[in-house]
mmCIF file of C-alpha atoms in Angstrom:
data_model
loop_
_atom_site.group_PDB
_atom_site.id
_atom_site.type_symbol
_atom_site.label_atom_id
_atom_site.label_comp_id
_atom_site.label_asym_id
_atom_site.label_seq_id
_atom_site.Cartn_x
_atom_site.Cartn_y
_atom_site.Cartn_z
ATOM 1 C CA UNK A 1 0.000 0.000 0.000
ATOM 2 C CA UNK A 2 2.830 2.324 0.826
ATOM 3 C CA UNK A 3 4.457 1.682 -2.499
ATOM 4 C CA UNK A 4 1.261 2.454 -4.311
ATOM 5 C CA UNK A 5 0.843 5.756 -2.474
ATOM 6 C CA UNK A 6 4.382 6.765 -3.216
ATOM 7 C CA UNK A 7 4.051 6.046 -6.891
ATOM 8 C CA UNK A 8 0.880 8.088 -7.250
ATOM 9 C CA UNK A 9 0.944 10.648 -10.102
ATOM 10 C CA UNK A 10 1.192 14.435 -9.268
ATOM 11 C CA UNK A 11 -2.010 16.453 -9.529
ATOM 12 C CA UNK A 12 -2.908 17.897 -12.933
ATOM 13 C CA UNK A 13 -1.759 21.436 -13.776
ATOM 14 C CA UNK A 14 -5.369 22.736 -13.639
ATOM 15 C CA UNK A 15 -5.497 22.174 -9.882
ATOM 16 C CA UNK A 16 -2.310 24.253 -9.382
ATOM 17 C CA UNK A 17 -2.716 27.856 -8.279
ATOM 18 C CA UNK A 18 -2.955 30.425 -11.029
ATOM 19 C CA UNK A 19 0.141 32.490 -11.308
ATOM 20 C CA UNK A 20 0.050 36.255 -11.993
ATOM 21 C CA UNK A 21 0.336 37.500 -15.571
ATOM 22 C CA UNK A 22 3.632 38.901 -16.671
ATOM 23 C CA UNK A 23 3.831 42.461 -18.007
ATOM 24 C CA UNK A 24 4.291 42.594 -21.753
ATOM 25 C CA UNK A 25 7.636 43.851 -22.921
ATOM 26 C CA UNK A 26 8.183 46.269 -25.806
ATOM 27 C CA UNK A 27 4.498 46.535 -26.709
ATOM 28 C CA UNK A 28 3.809 49.130 -29.408
ATOM 29 C CA UNK A 29 0.437 50.952 -29.265
ATOM 30 C CA UNK A 30 -1.143 53.290 -31.839
ATOM 31 C CA UNK A 31 1.952 53.421 -33.990
ATOM 32 C CA UNK A 32 4.177 54.784 -31.204
ATOM 33 C CA UNK A 33 7.865 54.183 -31.564
ATOM 34 C CA UNK A 34 8.784 53.417 -27.990
ATOM 35 C CA UNK A 35 7.607 50.936 -25.385
ATOM 36 C CA UNK A 36 4.348 51.463 -23.571
ATOM 37 C CA UNK A 37 4.741 53.514 -20.404
ATOM 38 C CA UNK A 38 2.126 53.582 -17.672
ATOM 39 C CA UNK A 39 0.295 56.858 -17.099
ATOM 40 C CA UNK A 40 1.738 59.306 -14.570
ATOM 41 C CA UNK A 41 0.299 59.263 -11.126
ATOM 42 C CA UNK A 42 -2.342 61.868 -10.498
ATOM 43 C CA UNK A 43 -1.141 64.820 -8.463
ATOM 44 C CA UNK A 44 -2.561 65.539 -5.105
ATOM 45 C CA UNK A 45 -5.562 67.757 -4.926
ATOM 46 C CA UNK A 46 -4.796 71.394 -4.323
ATOM 47 C CA UNK A 47 -1.352 71.370 -5.951
ATOM 48 C CA UNK A 48 -1.086 72.326 -9.584
ATOM 49 C CA UNK A 49 1.962 71.886 -11.712
ATOM 50 C CA UNK A 50 3.529 75.001 -13.170
ATOM 51 C CA UNK A 51 3.192 73.732 -16.722
ATOM 52 C CA UNK A 52 -0.571 73.513 -16.501
ATOM 53 C CA UNK A 53 -1.179 77.020 -15.072
ATOM 54 C CA UNK A 54 -1.312 78.689 -18.464
ATOM 55 C CA UNK A 55 -3.685 76.080 -19.884
ATOM 56 C CA UNK A 56 -5.910 76.367 -16.817
ATOM 57 C CA UNK A 57 -5.962 80.162 -17.034
ATOM 58 C CA UNK A 58 -6.969 80.066 -20.710
ATOM 59 C CA UNK A 59 -9.702 77.481 -20.218
ATOM 60 C CA UNK A 60 -13.238 78.885 -19.787
ATOM 61 C CA UNK A 61 -14.608 78.698 -16.283
ATOM 62 C CA UNK A 62 -17.880 76.899 -15.900
ATOM 63 C CA UNK A 63 -20.264 76.657 -13.010
ATOM 64 C CA UNK A 64 -20.660 73.501 -10.984
ATOM 65 C CA UNK A 65 -23.992 72.749 -12.544
ATOM 66 C CA UNK A 66 -22.628 73.298 -16.077
ATOM 67 C CA UNK A 67 -25.133 76.032 -16.931
ATOM 68 C CA UNK A 68 -22.552 78.513 -18.282
ATOM 69 C CA UNK A 69 -21.356 78.151 -21.823
ATOM 70 C CA UNK A 70 -17.758 77.451 -22.647
ATOM 71 C CA UNK A 71 -17.111 80.801 -24.374
ATOM 72 C CA UNK A 72 -18.832 83.000 -21.802
ATOM 73 C CA UNK A 73 -15.632 83.588 -19.826
ATOM 74 C CA UNK A 74 -13.830 84.988 -22.863
ATOM 75 C CA UNK A 75 -16.629 87.309 -23.966
ATOM 76 C CA UNK A 76 -16.074 91.058 -23.221
ATOM 77 C CA UNK A 77 -17.956 92.359 -20.229
ATOM 78 C CA UNK A 78 -19.920 95.645 -20.395
ATOM 79 C CA UNK A 79 -21.052 97.674 -17.411
ATOM 80 C CA UNK A 80 -24.796 97.850 -17.180
ATOM 81 C CA UNK A 81 -26.292 101.358 -16.918
ATOM 82 C CA UNK A 82 -27.514 102.384 -13.467
ATOM 83 C CA UNK A 83 -31.114 101.751 -12.722
ATOM 84 C CA UNK A 84 -33.593 104.642 -12.392
ATOM 85 C CA UNK A 85 -33.806 104.080 -8.643
ATOM 86 C CA UNK A 86 -30.039 104.374 -8.277
ATOM 87 C CA UNK A 87 -30.000 107.544 -10.362
ATOM 88 C CA UNK A 88 -32.742 109.045 -8.259
ATOM 89 C CA UNK A 89 -30.835 108.244 -5.101
ATOM 90 C CA UNK A 90 -27.651 109.873 -6.435
ATOM 91 C CA UNK A 91 -29.572 113.016 -7.401
ATOM 92 C CA UNK A 92 -31.044 113.256 -3.921
ATOM 93 C CA UNK A 93 -27.588 112.945 -2.367
ATOM 94 C CA UNK A 94 -26.263 115.733 -4.585
ATOM 95 C CA UNK A 95 -29.138 118.008 -3.617
ATOM 96 C CA UNK A 96 -28.489 117.371 0.051
ATOM 97 C CA UNK A 97 -24.822 118.313 -0.349
ATOM 98 C CA UNK A 98 -25.791 121.559 -2.080
ATOM 99 C CA UNK A 99 -28.211 122.401 0.726
ATOM 100 C CA UNK A 100 -25.472 121.858 3.289
ATOM 101 C CA UNK A 101 -23.178 124.207 1.380
ATOM 102 C CA UNK A 102 -25.886 126.867 1.191
ATOM 103 C CA UNK A 103 -26.410 126.694 4.932
ATOM 104 C CA UNK A 104 -22.822 127.869 5.608
ATOM 105 C CA UNK A 105 -23.153 131.203 7.387
ATOM 106 C CA UNK A 106 -20.581 134.014 6.975
ATOM 107 C CA UNK A 107 -20.190 136.036 10.125
ATOM 108 C CA UNK A 108 -20.036 139.836 10.277
ATOM 109 C CA UNK A 109 -16.429 139.656 11.370
ATOM 110 C CA UNK A 110 -15.507 137.700 8.233
ATOM 111 C CA UNK A 111 -17.269 140.279 6.082
ATOM 112 C CA UNK A 112 -15.394 143.148 7.740
ATOM 113 C CA UNK A 113 -12.037 141.427 7.223
ATOM 114 C CA UNK A 114 -12.840 140.781 3.560
ATOM 115 C CA UNK A 115 -13.956 144.385 2.987
ATOM 116 C CA UNK A 116 -10.854 145.834 4.643
ATOM 117 C CA UNK A 117 -8.509 143.670 2.551
ATOM 118 C CA UNK A 118 -10.392 144.599 -0.619
ATOM 119 C CA UNK A 119 -10.097 148.323 0.153
ATOM 120 C CA UNK A 120 -6.350 148.041 0.779
ATOM 121 C CA UNK A 121 -5.766 146.147 -2.475
ATOM 122 C CA UNK A 122 -7.834 148.617 -4.513
ATOM 123 C CA UNK A 123 -5.988 151.533 -2.941
ATOM 124 C CA UNK A 124 -2.606 150.098 -3.818
ATOM 125 C CA UNK A 125 -3.703 149.229 -7.352
ATOM 126 C CA UNK A 126 -5.092 152.737 -7.772
ATOM 127 C CA UNK A 127 -1.814 154.295 -6.656
ATOM 128 C CA UNK A 128 0.140 152.035 -8.992
ATOM 129 C CA UNK A 129 -2.143 152.872 -11.931
ATOM 130 C CA UNK A 130 -1.829 156.584 -11.228
ATOM 131 C CA UNK A 131 1.956 156.271 -11.035
ATOM 132 C CA UNK A 132 2.135 154.458 -14.362
ATOM 133 C CA UNK A 133 -0.163 156.994 -16.032
ATOM 134 C CA UNK A 134 1.818 159.922 -14.649
ATOM 135 C CA UNK A 135 5.154 158.470 -15.674
ATOM 136 C CA UNK A 136 3.848 157.724 -19.152
ATOM 137 C CA UNK A 137 2.473 161.255 -19.503
ATOM 138 C CA UNK A 138 5.740 162.842 -18.384
ATOM 139 C CA UNK A 139 8.078 160.522 -20.288
ATOM 140 C CA UNK A 140 10.896 162.553 -21.758
ATOM 141 C CA UNK A 141 12.224 161.965 -25.225
ATOM 142 C CA UNK A 142 15.924 161.473 -25.751
ATOM 143 C CA UNK A 143 17.078 163.210 -27.765
ATOM 144 C CA UNK A 144 14.479 165.969 -27.921
ATOM 145 C CA UNK A 145 16.135 167.734 -30.862
ATOM 146 C CA UNK A 146 18.572 166.740 -33.603
ATOM 147 C CA UNK A 147 20.831 168.945 -35.684
ATOM 148 C CA UNK A 148 20.679 167.640 -39.258
ATOM 149 C CA UNK A 149 22.407 169.691 -41.957
ATOM 150 C CA UNK A 150 20.796 173.126 -42.139
ATOM 151 C CA UNK A 151 17.814 172.051 -39.996
ATOM 152 C CA UNK A 152 17.083 171.621 -36.325
ATOM 153 C CA UNK A 153 14.327 169.001 -36.010
ATOM 154 C CA UNK A 154 12.242 168.121 -32.957
ATOM 155 C CA UNK A 155 11.894 164.352 -32.449
ATOM 156 C CA UNK A 156 8.671 162.458 -31.740
ATOM 157 C CA UNK A 157 9.852 159.227 -30.083
ATOM 158 C CA UNK A 158 12.808 157.750 -28.234
ATOM 159 C CA UNK A 159 15.452 155.859 -30.158
ATOM 160 C CA UNK A 160 17.530 152.906 -28.794
ATOM 161 C CA UNK A 161 20.861 154.693 -29.026
ATOM 162 C CA UNK A 162 24.013 153.439 -27.249
ATOM 163 C CA UNK A 163 24.286 154.145 -23.535
ATOM 164 C CA UNK A 164 26.563 157.213 -23.789
ATOM 165 C CA UNK A 165 24.068 158.913 -26.158
ATOM 166 C CA UNK A 166 20.806 157.690 -24.584
ATOM 167 C CA UNK A 167 20.274 160.620 -22.120
ATOM 168 C CA UNK A 168 21.412 163.517 -24.299
ATOM 169 C CA UNK A 169 18.802 166.145 -25.126
ATOM 170 C CA UNK A 170 20.397 167.034 -28.480
ATOM 171 C CA UNK A 171 22.360 165.091 -31.057
ATOM 172 C CA UNK A 172 24.296 166.221 -34.152
ATOM 173 C CA UNK A 173 24.093 164.166 -37.352
ATOM 174 C CA UNK A 174 26.288 164.183 -40.422
ATOM 175 C CA UNK A 175 23.834 164.392 -43.295
ATOM 176 C CA UNK A 176 26.025 162.337 -45.647
ATOM 177 C CA UNK A 177 27.208 159.349 -43.565
ATOM 178 C CA UNK A 178 24.474 159.748 -40.868
ATOM 179 C CA UNK A 179 26.950 159.423 -38.008
ATOM 180 C CA UNK A 180 25.729 161.034 -34.752
ATOM 181 C CA UNK A 181 27.825 163.051 -32.282
ATOM 182 C CA UNK A 182 27.440 164.731 -28.890
ATOM 183 C CA UNK A 183 28.495 168.287 -29.702
ATOM 184 C CA UNK A 184 28.742 170.828 -32.491
ATOM 185 C CA UNK A 185 32.533 170.853 -32.213
ATOM 186 C CA UNK A 186 32.681 167.081 -32.756
ATOM 187 C CA UNK A 187 30.467 167.466 -35.823
ATOM 188 C CA UNK A 188 32.723 170.154 -37.278
ATOM 189 C CA UNK A 189 35.819 168.018 -36.773
ATOM 190 C CA UNK A 190 34.037 165.067 -38.414
ATOM 191 C CA UNK A 191 32.988 167.134 -41.471
ATOM 192 C CA UNK A 192 36.590 167.980 -42.194
ATOM 193 C CA UNK A 193 37.412 164.247 -42.388
ATOM 194 C CA UNK A 194 34.233 162.789 -43.931
ATOM 195 C CA UNK A 195 34.693 162.213 -47.653
ATOM 196 C CA UNK A 196 31.115 161.120 -48.469
ATOM 197 C CA UNK A 197 28.932 163.516 -50.446
ATOM 198 C CA UNK A 198 26.255 160.949 -51.323
ATOM 199 C CA UNK A 199 24.922 157.651 -49.875
ATOM 200 C CA UNK A 200 27.447 154.773 -50.215
ATOM 201 C CA UNK A 201 25.571 153.028 -53.028
ATOM 202 C CA UNK A 202 24.744 153.060 -56.725
ATOM 203 C CA UNK A 203 22.431 155.715 -58.122
ATOM 204 C CA UNK A 204 19.542 153.847 -59.782
ATOM 205 C CA UNK A 205 17.269 156.777 -60.674
ATOM 206 C CA UNK A 206 17.559 160.550 -61.277
ATOM 207 C CA UNK A 207 15.031 163.222 -62.115
ATOM 208 C CA UNK A 208 16.140 166.869 -62.190
ATOM 209 C CA UNK A 209 17.746 167.450 -58.774
ATOM 210 C CA UNK A 210 16.369 164.245 -57.148
ATOM 211 C CA UNK A 211 18.242 160.944 -57.036
ATOM 212 C CA UNK A 212 17.472 157.470 -55.685
ATOM 213 C CA UNK A 213 20.262 155.252 -54.321
ATOM 214 C CA UNK A 214 20.053 151.511 -53.570
ATOM 215 C CA UNK A 215 22.024 150.731 -50.399
ATOM 216 C CA UNK A 216 22.802 147.093 -49.529
ATOM 217 C CA UNK A 217 22.562 146.440 -45.778
ATOM 218 C CA UNK A 218 25.160 143.660 -45.958
ATOM 219 C CA UNK A 219 27.779 145.878 -47.662
ATOM 220 C CA UNK A 220 27.101 149.144 -45.803
ATOM 221 C CA UNK A 221 26.046 147.970 -42.366
ATOM 222 C CA UNK A 222 27.100 151.044 -40.366
ATOM 223 C CA UNK A 223 25.294 153.487 -42.664
ATOM 224 C CA UNK A 224 22.055 151.429 -42.595
ATOM 225 C CA UNK A 225 22.113 151.070 -38.785
ATOM 226 C CA UNK A 226 22.480 154.839 -38.363
ATOM 227 C CA UNK A 227 19.628 155.310 -40.816
ATOM 228 C CA UNK A 228 17.346 153.017 -38.778
ATOM 229 C CA UNK A 229 18.190 154.780 -35.488
ATOM 230 C CA UNK A 230 17.389 158.112 -37.118
ATOM 231 C CA UNK A 231 14.088 156.783 -38.482
ATOM 232 C CA UNK A 232 13.043 155.453 -35.040
ATOM 233 C CA UNK A 233 12.878 159.058 -33.750
ATOM 234 C CA UNK A 234 9.892 159.597 -36.075
ATOM 235 C CA UNK A 235 8.355 156.086 -36.390
ATOM 236 C CA UNK A 236 6.891 154.562 -33.224
ATOM 237 C CA UNK A 237 6.264 151.090 -34.692
ATOM 238 C CA UNK A 238 9.733 150.596 -36.150
ATOM 239 C CA UNK A 239 11.551 147.564 -34.672
ATOM 240 C CA UNK A 240 14.515 147.078 -37.045
ATOM 241 C CA UNK A 241 17.695 148.752 -35.773
ATOM 242 C CA UNK A 242 20.807 146.602 -36.031
ATOM 243 C CA UNK A 243 19.930 143.474 -38.038
ATOM 244 C CA UNK A 244 20.126 145.191 -41.441
ATOM 245 C CA UNK A 245 22.048 142.643 -43.526
ATOM 246 C CA UNK A 246 19.030 141.016 -45.262
ATOM 247 C CA UNK A 247 17.517 144.353 -46.391
ATOM 248 C CA UNK A 248 17.932 146.851 -49.202
ATOM 249 C CA UNK A 249 17.481 150.554 -48.442
ATOM 250 C CA UNK A 250 16.392 153.039 -51.107
ATOM 251 C CA UNK A 251 17.492 156.563 -50.166
ATOM 252 C CA UNK A 252 16.060 159.682 -51.787
ATOM 253 C CA UNK A 253 18.334 162.733 -51.986
ATOM 254 C CA UNK A 254 18.160 166.333 -53.123
ATOM 255 C CA UNK A 255 21.252 167.332 -55.123
ATOM 256 C CA UNK A 256 23.176 170.610 -55.321
ATOM 257 C CA UNK A 257 26.759 171.753 -55.677
ATOM 258 C CA UNK A 258 27.712 170.656 -52.142
ATOM 259 C CA UNK A 259 26.444 167.074 -52.495
ATOM 260 C CA UNK A 260 23.400 164.775 -52.321
ATOM 261 C CA UNK A 261 21.406 165.729 -49.223
ATOM 262 C CA UNK A 262 19.246 163.156 -47.451
ATOM 263 C CA UNK A 263 15.456 163.539 -47.885
ATOM 264 C CA UNK A 264 13.895 160.171 -47.004
ATOM 265 C CA UNK A 265 14.059 156.425 -47.556
ATOM 266 C CA UNK A 266 12.194 153.119 -47.666
ATOM 267 C CA UNK A 267 13.441 149.554 -47.275
ATOM 268 C CA UNK A 268 12.510 146.046 -48.380
#
């Protein structure tokens, strides 16, 4: 009996315990080139990876119940106009503020202070205005008179002469070169040296004893500057004195045996 039990056949393979399946190696899915890799473990709730923040921010936000549409989050939002009740309430508040402002009471002391300050300011302004008017009325002209050739001419306006000539009451002009001097003696000495007997330019027109000369401001700067300073004594609106280079001056003269005597001019 013992021999028979020892020689008994082993149990069939079906009765053996089922072994676990082995993982497939190098399985290719959906045309992928590499081996199949298991999906990454889900991250813990509440922590979001940095790579997904941009995608999450761009995705439309939906309500829990799913009632909002996907594109509603991206649609531009417009502010709704205030309701009539809200407008009415704002108007009432504005009216109340105005009433409060109107109720501000100015005391008699404040009024007296304001009136006294106003009187002082008006008094000072009145004195200043009177001073300006008086000074303008009594403004003296310098020079008052000029000696020009055979004539002594009273001036009308001030001229921007150099400092040493600005306060003189009388000036002496050479009628040929238009140079101005402080005294008659200086003019006499100058006339003995001055060689001009006509404007320093070409004569472009003549009729009987009248001649017209074209003077270039760039070539004869000193003569044209003296001419402008002389003209300012009789023209209030004249503003050109020293910047004479771009201009041409046309001088009219009356001619006799002693020379061409200055009569007038215009410029362009």
